[in-house]
PDB file of C-alpha atoms in Angstrom:
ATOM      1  CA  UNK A 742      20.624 -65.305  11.093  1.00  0.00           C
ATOM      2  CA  UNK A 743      18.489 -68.139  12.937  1.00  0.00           C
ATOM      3  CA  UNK A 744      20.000 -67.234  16.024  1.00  0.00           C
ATOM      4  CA  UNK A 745      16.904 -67.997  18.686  1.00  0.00           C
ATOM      5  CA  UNK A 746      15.451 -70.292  16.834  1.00  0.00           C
ATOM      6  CA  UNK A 747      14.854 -73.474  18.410  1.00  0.00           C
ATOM      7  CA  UNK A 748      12.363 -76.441  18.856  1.00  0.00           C
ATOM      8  CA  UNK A 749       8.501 -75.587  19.761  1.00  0.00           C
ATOM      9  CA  UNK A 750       9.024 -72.004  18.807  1.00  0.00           C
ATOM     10  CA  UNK A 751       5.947 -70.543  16.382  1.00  0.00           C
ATOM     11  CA  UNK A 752       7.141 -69.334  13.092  1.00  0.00           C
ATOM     12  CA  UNK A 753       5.008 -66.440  11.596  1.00  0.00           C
ATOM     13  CA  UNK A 754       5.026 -65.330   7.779  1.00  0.00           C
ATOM     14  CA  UNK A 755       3.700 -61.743   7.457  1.00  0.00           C
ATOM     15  CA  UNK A 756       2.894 -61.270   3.357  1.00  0.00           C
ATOM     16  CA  UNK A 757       3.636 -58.009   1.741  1.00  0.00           C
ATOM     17  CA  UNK A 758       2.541 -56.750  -2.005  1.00  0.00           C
ATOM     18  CA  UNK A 759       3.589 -53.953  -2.874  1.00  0.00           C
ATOM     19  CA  UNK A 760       6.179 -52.680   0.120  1.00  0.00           C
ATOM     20  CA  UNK A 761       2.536 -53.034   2.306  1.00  0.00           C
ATOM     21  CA  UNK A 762       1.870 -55.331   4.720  1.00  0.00           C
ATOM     22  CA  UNK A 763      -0.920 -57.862   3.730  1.00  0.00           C
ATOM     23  CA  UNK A 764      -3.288 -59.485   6.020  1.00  0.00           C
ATOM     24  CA  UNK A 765      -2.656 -62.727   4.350  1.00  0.00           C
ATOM     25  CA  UNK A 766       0.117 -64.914   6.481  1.00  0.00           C
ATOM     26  CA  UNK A 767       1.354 -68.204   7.442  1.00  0.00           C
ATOM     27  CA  UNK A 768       2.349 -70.084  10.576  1.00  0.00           C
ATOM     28  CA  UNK A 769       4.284 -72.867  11.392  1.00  0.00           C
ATOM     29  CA  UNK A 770       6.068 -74.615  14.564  1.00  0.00           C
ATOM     30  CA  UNK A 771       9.499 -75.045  14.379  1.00  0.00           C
ATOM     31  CA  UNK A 772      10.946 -78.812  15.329  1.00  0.00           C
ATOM     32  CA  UNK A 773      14.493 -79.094  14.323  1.00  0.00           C
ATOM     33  CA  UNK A 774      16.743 -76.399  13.727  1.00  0.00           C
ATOM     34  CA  UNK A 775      19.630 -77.775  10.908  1.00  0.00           C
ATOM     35  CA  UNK A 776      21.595 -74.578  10.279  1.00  0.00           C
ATOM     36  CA  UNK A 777      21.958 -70.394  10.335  1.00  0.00           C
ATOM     37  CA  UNK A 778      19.868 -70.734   7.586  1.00  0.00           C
ATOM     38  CA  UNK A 779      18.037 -73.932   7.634  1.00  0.00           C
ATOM     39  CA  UNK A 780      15.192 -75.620   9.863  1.00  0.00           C
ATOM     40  CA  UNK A 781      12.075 -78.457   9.982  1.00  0.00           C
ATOM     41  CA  UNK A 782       8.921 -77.232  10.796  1.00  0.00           C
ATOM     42  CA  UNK A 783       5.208 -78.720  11.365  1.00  0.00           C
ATOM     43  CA  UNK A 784       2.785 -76.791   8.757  1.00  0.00           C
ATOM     44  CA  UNK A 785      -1.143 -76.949   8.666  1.00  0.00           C
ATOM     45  CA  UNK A 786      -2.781 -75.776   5.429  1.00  0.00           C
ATOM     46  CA  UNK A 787      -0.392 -76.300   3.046  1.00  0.00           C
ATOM     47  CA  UNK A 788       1.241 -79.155   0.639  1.00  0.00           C
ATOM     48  CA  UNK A 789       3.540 -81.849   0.045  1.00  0.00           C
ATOM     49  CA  UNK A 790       5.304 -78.958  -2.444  1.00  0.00           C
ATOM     50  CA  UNK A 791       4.375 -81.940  -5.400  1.00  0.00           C
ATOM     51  CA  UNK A 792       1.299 -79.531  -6.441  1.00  0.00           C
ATOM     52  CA  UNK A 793       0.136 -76.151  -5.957  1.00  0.00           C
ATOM     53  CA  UNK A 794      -3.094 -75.609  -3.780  1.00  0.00           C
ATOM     54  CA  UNK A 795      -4.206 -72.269  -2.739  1.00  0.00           C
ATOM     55  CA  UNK A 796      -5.369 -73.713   0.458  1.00  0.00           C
ATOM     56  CA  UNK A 797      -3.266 -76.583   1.579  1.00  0.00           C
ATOM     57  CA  UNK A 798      -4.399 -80.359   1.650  1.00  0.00           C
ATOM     58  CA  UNK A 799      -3.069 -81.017   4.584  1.00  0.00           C
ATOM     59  CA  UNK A 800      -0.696 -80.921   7.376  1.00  0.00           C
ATOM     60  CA  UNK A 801       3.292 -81.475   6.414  1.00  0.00           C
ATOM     61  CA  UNK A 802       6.831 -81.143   7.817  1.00  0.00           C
ATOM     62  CA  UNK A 803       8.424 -78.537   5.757  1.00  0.00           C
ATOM     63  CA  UNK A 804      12.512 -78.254   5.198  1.00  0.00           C
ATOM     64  CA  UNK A 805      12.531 -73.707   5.366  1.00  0.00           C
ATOM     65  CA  UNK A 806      15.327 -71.781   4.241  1.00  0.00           C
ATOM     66  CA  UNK A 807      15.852 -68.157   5.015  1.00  0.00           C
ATOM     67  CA  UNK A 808      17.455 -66.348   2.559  1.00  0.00           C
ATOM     68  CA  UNK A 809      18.937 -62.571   2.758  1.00  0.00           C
ATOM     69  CA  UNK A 810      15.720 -60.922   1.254  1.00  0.00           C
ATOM     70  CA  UNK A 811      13.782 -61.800   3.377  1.00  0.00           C
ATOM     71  CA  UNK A 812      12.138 -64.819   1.671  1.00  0.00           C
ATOM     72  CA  UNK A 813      11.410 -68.403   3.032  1.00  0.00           C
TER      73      UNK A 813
END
């Protein structure tokens, strides 16, 4: 499922509502790949996952899963 994916490589979530494309999004850069399914990546804008924040707080490594859906 991962297969491609590797260190330095830009990650890019595309948001849909509705079975549309949003303009809303997310990026990341990819540092270690663990898995098919599972890899490390560097994220701006967003949390340490221990509380919500629309916006982010700051800039975190991030443990990503893909799952079949589609979903991270």
């Amino acid at each position: 499922m991962t297969e491609g994916l590797r260190p330095g490589l830009i990650l890019i979530w595309q948001y849909w509502e509705g079975g549309r494309q949003t303009i809303r999004g997310h990026v990341g850069v990819i540092i270690e790949v663990l898995s098919e399914t599972d890899f490390i990546t560097i994220e701006g804008n967003t949390t340490d996952r221990k509380s919500v924040i629309r916006e982010g707080d700051g800039v975190y490594m991030m443990r990503r899963t893909i799952s079949r859906n589609g979903n991270f």
